[in-house]
């Protein structure tokens, strides 16, 4: 069966584009009509809410058609009302926790609670960029522990608790302390960028000639004030304790050392 459909009027810009693409063919008239295949079982609203079966049109089906109870588009089809949806069945009773199989226990009691926690854990892991880097500060076991402890329906007062505040976690960490994470894992990208940039700016400032001259002056002033630095302090100490220690031979120094450590000499 076919139906005649009037084509919509084309815009001026579309007509110009068509003429430039195919200049040898004249543009279609706006009143031109076109024939397309038409299936009433797909396009007609008379079939809505019914199951339909196409009938082989070898008989004159239109002779037995009654327009008072049907629609002309239904000629050649058998219509059947869609049965009403059955009421939802009640869920099966919960199995006994003590006598059921381990697989049944896991599927019925553990997975309904663990599955939402795993979904939230994967979302947080994506935010922490665990799928982009080899090492991150995110710990999946810690996240699951905190999530399950806070989301316990029997305890509504745990919503604001952190991992370190959980009692059994505190007891575990007392006997199993964790090593401190490096700052490369603790800092965010913005924090690491601030530290790196500040150190780089300090390095560039210290390279300038004015800063190098100032540091050299400070070094010389310190040596003059403290007697050639730490070396001068040591020399002054031994000059006060042993005025002739610089003229002593190695054997004299060993003798002095053994005498100073002798148990017979009171200290």
mmCIF file with all atom_site columns, N, CA and C in Angstrom, residues 36-83:
data_model
loop_
_atom_site.group_PDB
_atom_site.id
_atom_site.type_symbol
_atom_site.label_atom_id
_atom_site.label_alt_id
_atom_site.label_comp_id
_atom_site.label_asym_id
_atom_site.label_entity_id
_atom_site.label_seq_id
_atom_site.pdbx_PDB_ins_code
_atom_site.Cartn_x
_atom_site.Cartn_y
_atom_site.Cartn_z
_atom_site.occupancy
_atom_site.B_iso_or_equiv
_atom_site.pdbx_formal_charge
_atom_site.auth_seq_id
_atom_site.auth_comp_id
_atom_site.auth_asym_id
_atom_site.auth_atom_id
_atom_site.pdbx_PDB_model_num
ATOM 1   N N  . UNK A 1 36 ? 6.144   6.850   -1.284 1.00 0.00 ? 36 UNK A N  1
ATOM 2   C CA . UNK A 1 36 ? 6.972   6.011   -0.412 1.00 0.00 ? 36 UNK A CA 1
ATOM 3   C C  . UNK A 1 36 ? 6.135   4.843   0.077  1.00 0.00 ? 36 UNK A C  1
ATOM 4   N N  . UNK A 1 37 ? 6.805   3.791   0.489  1.00 0.00 ? 37 UNK A N  1
ATOM 5   C CA . UNK A 1 37 ? 6.114   2.630   1.045  1.00 0.00 ? 37 UNK A CA 1
ATOM 6   C C  . UNK A 1 37 ? 5.539   2.979   2.411  1.00 0.00 ? 37 UNK A C  1
ATOM 7   N N  . UNK A 1 38 ? 4.367   2.501   2.650  1.00 0.00 ? 38 UNK A N  1
ATOM 8   C CA . UNK A 1 38 ? 3.662   2.826   3.899  1.00 0.00 ? 38 UNK A CA 1
ATOM 9   C C  . UNK A 1 38 ? 3.179   1.537   4.533  1.00 0.00 ? 38 UNK A C  1
ATOM 10  N N  . UNK A 1 39 ? 3.454   1.360   5.842  1.00 0.00 ? 39 UNK A N  1
ATOM 11  C CA . UNK A 1 39 ? 3.025   0.184   6.588  1.00 0.00 ? 39 UNK A CA 1
ATOM 12  C C  . UNK A 1 39 ? 2.096   0.672   7.694  1.00 0.00 ? 39 UNK A C  1
ATOM 13  N N  . UNK A 1 40 ? 0.795   0.383   7.615  1.00 0.00 ? 40 UNK A N  1
ATOM 14  C CA . UNK A 1 40 ? -0.132  0.909   8.634  1.00 0.00 ? 40 UNK A CA 1
ATOM 15  C C  . UNK A 1 40 ? 0.127   0.338   10.018 1.00 0.00 ? 40 UNK A C  1
ATOM 16  N N  . UNK A 1 41 ? 0.689   -0.871  10.101 1.00 0.00 ? 41 UNK A N  1
ATOM 17  C CA . UNK A 1 41 ? 0.940   -1.461  11.409 1.00 0.00 ? 41 UNK A CA 1
ATOM 18  C C  . UNK A 1 41 ? 2.044   -0.738  12.163 1.00 0.00 ? 41 UNK A C  1
ATOM 19  N N  . UNK A 1 42 ? 2.839   0.041   11.422 1.00 0.00 ? 42 UNK A N  1
ATOM 20  C CA . UNK A 1 42 ? 3.940   0.774   12.057 1.00 0.00 ? 42 UNK A CA 1
ATOM 21  C C  . UNK A 1 42 ? 3.574   2.227   12.277 1.00 0.00 ? 42 UNK A C  1
ATOM 22  N N  . UNK A 1 43 ? 2.823   2.813   11.341 1.00 0.00 ? 43 UNK A N  1
ATOM 23  C CA . UNK A 1 43 ? 2.611   4.248   11.350 1.00 0.00 ? 43 UNK A CA 1
ATOM 24  C C  . UNK A 1 43 ? 1.231   4.661   11.848 1.00 0.00 ? 43 UNK A C  1
ATOM 25  N N  . UNK A 1 44 ? 0.245   3.773   11.831 1.00 0.00 ? 44 UNK A N  1
ATOM 26  C CA . UNK A 1 44 ? -1.117  4.201   12.149 1.00 0.00 ? 44 UNK A CA 1
ATOM 27  C C  . UNK A 1 44 ? -1.418  3.985   13.627 1.00 0.00 ? 44 UNK A C  1
ATOM 28  N N  . UNK A 1 45 ? -2.086  4.956   14.287 1.00 0.00 ? 45 UNK A N  1
ATOM 29  C CA . UNK A 1 45 ? -2.388  4.789   15.724 1.00 0.00 ? 45 UNK A CA 1
ATOM 30  C C  . UNK A 1 45 ? -3.450  3.748   16.016 1.00 0.00 ? 45 UNK A C  1
ATOM 31  N N  . UNK A 1 46 ? -4.154  3.240   15.004 1.00 0.00 ? 46 UNK A N  1
ATOM 32  C CA . UNK A 1 46 ? -5.174  2.221   15.261 1.00 0.00 ? 46 UNK A CA 1
ATOM 33  C C  . UNK A 1 46 ? -4.571  0.939   15.797 1.00 0.00 ? 46 UNK A C  1
ATOM 34  N N  . UNK A 1 47 ? -3.266  0.737   15.602 1.00 0.00 ? 47 UNK A N  1
ATOM 35  C CA . UNK A 1 47 ? -2.619  -0.488  16.054 1.00 0.00 ? 47 UNK A CA 1
ATOM 36  C C  . UNK A 1 47 ? -2.033  -0.356  17.461 1.00 0.00 ? 47 UNK A C  1
ATOM 37  N N  . UNK A 1 48 ? -2.132  0.846   18.048 1.00 0.00 ? 48 UNK A N  1
ATOM 38  C CA . UNK A 1 48 ? -1.536  1.056   19.359 1.00 0.00 ? 48 UNK A CA 1
ATOM 39  C C  . UNK A 1 48 ? -2.246  0.213   20.412 1.00 0.00 ? 48 UNK A C  1
ATOM 40  N N  . UNK A 1 49 ? -1.474  -0.508  21.216 1.00 0.00 ? 49 UNK A N  1
ATOM 41  C CA . UNK A 1 49 ? -2.033  -1.322  22.285 1.00 0.00 ? 49 UNK A CA 1
ATOM 42  C C  . UNK A 1 49 ? -2.535  -2.675  21.839 1.00 0.00 ? 49 UNK A C  1
ATOM 43  N N  . UNK A 1 50 ? -2.173  -3.104  20.617 1.00 0.00 ? 50 UNK A N  1
ATOM 44  C CA . UNK A 1 50 ? -2.643  -4.392  20.104 1.00 0.00 ? 50 UNK A CA 1
ATOM 45  C C  . UNK A 1 50 ? -1.463  -5.167  19.522 1.00 0.00 ? 50 UNK A C  1
ATOM 46  N N  . UNK A 1 51 ? -1.582  -6.472  19.605 1.00 0.00 ? 51 UNK A N  1
ATOM 47  C CA . UNK A 1 51 ? -0.693  -7.363  18.877 1.00 0.00 ? 51 UNK A CA 1
ATOM 48  C C  . UNK A 1 51 ? -1.341  -7.648  17.520 1.00 0.00 ? 51 UNK A C  1
ATOM 49  N N  . UNK A 1 52 ? -0.586  -7.583  16.433 1.00 0.00 ? 52 UNK A N  1
ATOM 50  C CA . UNK A 1 52 ? -1.172  -7.737  15.106 1.00 0.00 ? 52 UNK A CA 1
ATOM 51  C C  . UNK A 1 52 ? -0.411  -8.808  14.321 1.00 0.00 ? 52 UNK A C  1
ATOM 52  N N  . UNK A 1 53 ? -1.145  -9.485  13.454 1.00 0.00 ? 53 UNK A N  1
ATOM 53  C CA . UNK A 1 53 ? -0.596  -10.514 12.577 1.00 0.00 ? 53 UNK A CA 1
ATOM 54  C C  . UNK A 1 53 ? -1.087  -10.223 11.169 1.00 0.00 ? 53 UNK A C  1
ATOM 55  N N  . UNK A 1 54 ? -0.164  -10.190 10.216 1.00 0.00 ? 54 UNK A N  1
ATOM 56  C CA . UNK A 1 54 ? -0.546  -9.936  8.830  1.00 0.00 ? 54 UNK A CA 1
ATOM 57  C C  . UNK A 1 54 ? -1.160  -11.192 8.221  1.00 0.00 ? 54 UNK A C  1
ATOM 58  N N  . UNK A 1 55 ? -2.237  -11.001 7.475  1.00 0.00 ? 55 UNK A N  1
ATOM 59  C CA . UNK A 1 55 ? -2.969  -12.109 6.863  1.00 0.00 ? 55 UNK A CA 1
ATOM 60  C C  . UNK A 1 55 ? -2.666  -12.114 5.369  1.00 0.00 ? 55 UNK A C  1
ATOM 61  N N  . UNK A 1 56 ? -2.523  -13.316 4.813  1.00 0.00 ? 56 UNK A N  1
ATOM 62  C CA . UNK A 1 56 ? -2.254  -13.443 3.378  1.00 0.00 ? 56 UNK A CA 1
ATOM 63  C C  . UNK A 1 56 ? -3.458  -12.915 2.593  1.00 0.00 ? 56 UNK A C  1
ATOM 64  N N  . UNK A 1 57 ? -3.294  -11.870 1.792  1.00 0.00 ? 57 UNK A N  1
ATOM 65  C CA . UNK A 1 57 ? -4.465  -11.247 1.124  1.00 0.00 ? 57 UNK A CA 1
ATOM 66  C C  . UNK A 1 57 ? -4.922  -12.023 -0.108 1.00 0.00 ? 57 UNK A C  1
ATOM 67  N N  . UNK A 1 58 ? -5.241  -13.304 0.017  1.00 0.00 ? 58 UNK A N  1
ATOM 68  C CA . UNK A 1 58 ? -5.741  -14.065 -1.127 1.00 0.00 ? 58 UNK A CA 1
ATOM 69  C C  . UNK A 1 58 ? -7.252  -13.997 -1.207 1.00 0.00 ? 58 UNK A C  1
ATOM 70  N N  . UNK A 1 59 ? -7.909  -13.603 -0.090 1.00 0.00 ? 59 UNK A N  1
ATOM 71  C CA . UNK A 1 59 ? -9.356  -13.464 -0.099 1.00 0.00 ? 59 UNK A CA 1
ATOM 72  C C  . UNK A 1 59 ? -9.719  -11.988 -0.166 1.00 0.00 ? 59 UNK A C  1
ATOM 73  N N  . UNK A 1 60 ? -10.961 -11.726 -0.422 1.00 0.00 ? 60 UNK A N  1
ATOM 74  C CA . UNK A 1 60 ? -11.448 -10.352 -0.436 1.00 0.00 ? 60 UNK A CA 1
ATOM 75  C C  . UNK A 1 60 ? -11.778 -9.944  0.995  1.00 0.00 ? 60 UNK A C  1
ATOM 76  N N  . UNK A 1 61 ? -10.780 -9.425  1.686  1.00 0.00 ? 61 UNK A N  1
ATOM 77  C CA . UNK A 1 61 ? -10.970 -9.088  3.093  1.00 0.00 ? 61 UNK A CA 1
ATOM 78  C C  . UNK A 1 61 ? -11.816 -7.843  3.276  1.00 0.00 ? 61 UNK A C  1
ATOM 79  N N  . UNK A 1 62 ? -11.819 -6.960  2.277  1.00 0.00 ? 62 UNK A N  1
ATOM 80  C CA . UNK A 1 62 ? -12.586 -5.725  2.427  1.00 0.00 ? 62 UNK A CA 1
ATOM 81  C C  . UNK A 1 62 ? -14.087 -5.970  2.409  1.00 0.00 ? 62 UNK A C  1
ATOM 82  N N  . UNK A 1 63 ? -14.525 -7.123  1.859  1.00 0.00 ? 63 UNK A N  1
ATOM 83  C CA . UNK A 1 63 ? -15.961 -7.394  1.796  1.00 0.00 ? 63 UNK A CA 1
ATOM 84  C C  . UNK A 1 63 ? -16.551 -7.619  3.169  1.00 0.00 ? 63 UNK A C  1
ATOM 85  N N  . UNK A 1 64 ? -15.789 -8.208  4.080  1.00 0.00 ? 64 UNK A N  1
ATOM 86  C CA . UNK A 1 64 ? -16.267 -8.484  5.441  1.00 0.00 ? 64 UNK A CA 1
ATOM 87  C C  . UNK A 1 64 ? -15.902 -7.380  6.418  1.00 0.00 ? 64 UNK A C  1
ATOM 88  N N  . UNK A 1 65 ? -15.399 -6.239  5.932  1.00 0.00 ? 65 UNK A N  1
ATOM 89  C CA . UNK A 1 65 ? -14.949 -5.175  6.831  1.00 0.00 ? 65 UNK A CA 1
ATOM 90  C C  . UNK A 1 65 ? -16.137 -4.380  7.344  1.00 0.00 ? 65 UNK A C  1
ATOM 91  N N  . UNK A 1 66 ? -16.170 -4.114  8.639  1.00 0.00 ? 66 UNK A N  1
ATOM 92  C CA . UNK A 1 66 ? -17.236 -3.310  9.255  1.00 0.00 ? 66 UNK A CA 1
ATOM 93  C C  . UNK A 1 66 ? -16.608 -2.053  9.824  1.00 0.00 ? 66 UNK A C  1
ATOM 94  N N  . UNK A 1 67 ? -16.808 -0.886  9.226  1.00 0.00 ? 67 UNK A N  1
ATOM 95  C CA . UNK A 1 67 ? -16.167 0.337   9.716  1.00 0.00 ? 67 UNK A CA 1
ATOM 96  C C  . UNK A 1 67 ? -16.661 0.790   11.078 1.00 0.00 ? 67 UNK A C  1
ATOM 97  N N  . UNK A 1 68 ? -17.775 0.212   11.563 1.00 0.00 ? 68 UNK A N  1
ATOM 98  C CA . UNK A 1 68 ? -18.281 0.634   12.874 1.00 0.00 ? 68 UNK A CA 1
ATOM 99  C C  . UNK A 1 68 ? -17.491 0.034   14.024 1.00 0.00 ? 68 UNK A C  1
ATOM 100 N N  . UNK A 1 69 ? -16.784 -1.017  13.768 1.00 0.00 ? 69 UNK A N  1
ATOM 101 C CA . UNK A 1 69 ? -16.035 -1.663  14.846 1.00 0.00 ? 69 UNK A CA 1
ATOM 102 C C  . UNK A 1 69 ? -14.540 -1.684  14.579 1.00 0.00 ? 69 UNK A C  1
ATOM 103 N N  . UNK A 1 70 ? -14.083 -1.215  13.432 1.00 0.00 ? 70 UNK A N  1
ATOM 104 C CA . UNK A 1 70 ? -12.662 -1.261  13.111 1.00 0.00 ? 70 UNK A CA 1
ATOM 105 C C  . UNK A 1 70 ? -12.301 -0.066  12.243 1.00 0.00 ? 70 UNK A C  1
ATOM 106 N N  . UNK A 1 71 ? -11.066 -0.031  11.808 1.00 0.00 ? 71 UNK A N  1
ATOM 107 C CA . UNK A 1 71 ? -10.534 1.067   11.009 1.00 0.00 ? 71 UNK A CA 1
ATOM 108 C C  . UNK A 1 71 ? -10.055 0.501   9.673  1.00 0.00 ? 71 UNK A C  1
ATOM 109 N N  . UNK A 1 72 ? -10.185 1.252   8.590  1.00 0.00 ? 72 UNK A N  1
ATOM 110 C CA . UNK A 1 72 ? -9.738  0.714   7.281  1.00 0.00 ? 72 UNK A CA 1
ATOM 111 C C  . UNK A 1 72 ? -8.267  0.351   7.239  1.00 0.00 ? 72 UNK A C  1
ATOM 112 N N  . UNK A 1 73 ? -7.450  0.974   8.088  1.00 0.00 ? 73 UNK A N  1
ATOM 113 C CA . UNK A 1 73 ? -6.035  0.631   8.080  1.00 0.00 ? 73 UNK A CA 1
ATOM 114 C C  . UNK A 1 73 ? -5.785  -0.774  8.610  1.00 0.00 ? 73 UNK A C  1
ATOM 115 N N  . UNK A 1 74 ? -6.786  -1.355  9.290  1.00 0.00 ? 74 UNK A N  1
ATOM 116 C CA . UNK A 1 74 ? -6.619  -2.684  9.867  1.00 0.00 ? 74 UNK A CA 1
ATOM 117 C C  . UNK A 1 74 ? -6.987  -3.805  8.897  1.00 0.00 ? 74 UNK A C  1
ATOM 118 N N  . UNK A 1 75 ? -7.365  -3.448  7.675  1.00 0.00 ? 75 UNK A N  1
ATOM 119 C CA . UNK A 1 75 ? -7.701  -4.487  6.702  1.00 0.00 ? 75 UNK A CA 1
ATOM 120 C C  . UNK A 1 75 ? -6.445  -5.292  6.382  1.00 0.00 ? 75 UNK A C  1
ATOM 121 N N  . UNK A 1 76 ? -6.543  -6.592  6.479  1.00 0.00 ? 76 UNK A N  1
ATOM 122 C CA . UNK A 1 76 ? -5.416  -7.481  6.213  1.00 0.00 ? 76 UNK A CA 1
ATOM 123 C C  . UNK A 1 76 ? -4.617  -7.823  7.463  1.00 0.00 ? 76 UNK A C  1
ATOM 124 N N  . UNK A 1 77 ? -5.119  -7.418  8.651  1.00 0.00 ? 77 UNK A N  1
ATOM 125 C CA . UNK A 1 77 ? -4.421  -7.704  9.901  1.00 0.00 ? 77 UNK A CA 1
ATOM 126 C C  . UNK A 1 77 ? -5.403  -8.254  10.913 1.00 0.00 ? 77 UNK A C  1
ATOM 127 N N  . UNK A 1 78 ? -4.937  -9.177  11.720 1.00 0.00 ? 78 UNK A N  1
ATOM 128 C CA . UNK A 1 78 ? -5.669  -9.645  12.887 1.00 0.00 ? 78 UNK A CA 1
ATOM 129 C C  . UNK A 1 78 ? -5.094  -8.931  14.108 1.00 0.00 ? 78 UNK A C  1
ATOM 130 N N  . UNK A 1 79 ? -5.983  -8.321  14.924 1.00 0.00 ? 79 UNK A N  1
ATOM 131 C CA . UNK A 1 79 ? -5.553  -7.578  16.109 1.00 0.00 ? 79 UNK A CA 1
ATOM 132 C C  . UNK A 1 79 ? -5.913  -8.362  17.358 1.00 0.00 ? 79 UNK A C  1
ATOM 133 N N  . UNK A 1 80 ? -4.983  -8.404  18.285 1.00 0.00 ? 80 UNK A N  1
ATOM 134 C CA . UNK A 1 80 ? -5.177  -9.092  19.566 1.00 0.00 ? 80 UNK A CA 1
ATOM 135 C C  . UNK A 1 80 ? -4.785  -8.111  20.665 1.00 0.00 ? 80 UNK A C  1
ATOM 136 N N  . UNK A 1 81 ? -5.615  -7.989  21.674 1.00 0.00 ? 81 UNK A N  1
ATOM 137 C CA . UNK A 1 81 ? -5.310  -7.089  22.784 1.00 0.00 ? 81 UNK A CA 1
ATOM 138 C C  . UNK A 1 81 ? -4.100  -7.606  23.573 1.00 0.00 ? 81 UNK A C  1
ATOM 139 N N  . UNK A 1 82 ? -3.255  -6.677  23.960 1.00 0.00 ? 82 UNK A N  1
ATOM 140 C CA . UNK A 1 82 ? -2.082  -7.046  24.776 1.00 0.00 ? 82 UNK A CA 1
ATOM 141 C C  . UNK A 1 82 ? -2.556  -7.413  26.180 1.00 0.00 ? 82 UNK A C  1
ATOM 142 N N  . UNK A 1 83 ? -2.159  -8.570  26.682 1.00 0.00 ? 83 UNK A N  1
ATOM 143 C CA . UNK A 1 83 ? -2.629  -8.960  28.030 1.00 0.00 ? 83 UNK A CA 1
ATOM 144 C C  . UNK A 1 83 ? -2.053  -8.027  29.084 1.00 0.00 ? 83 UNK A C  1
#
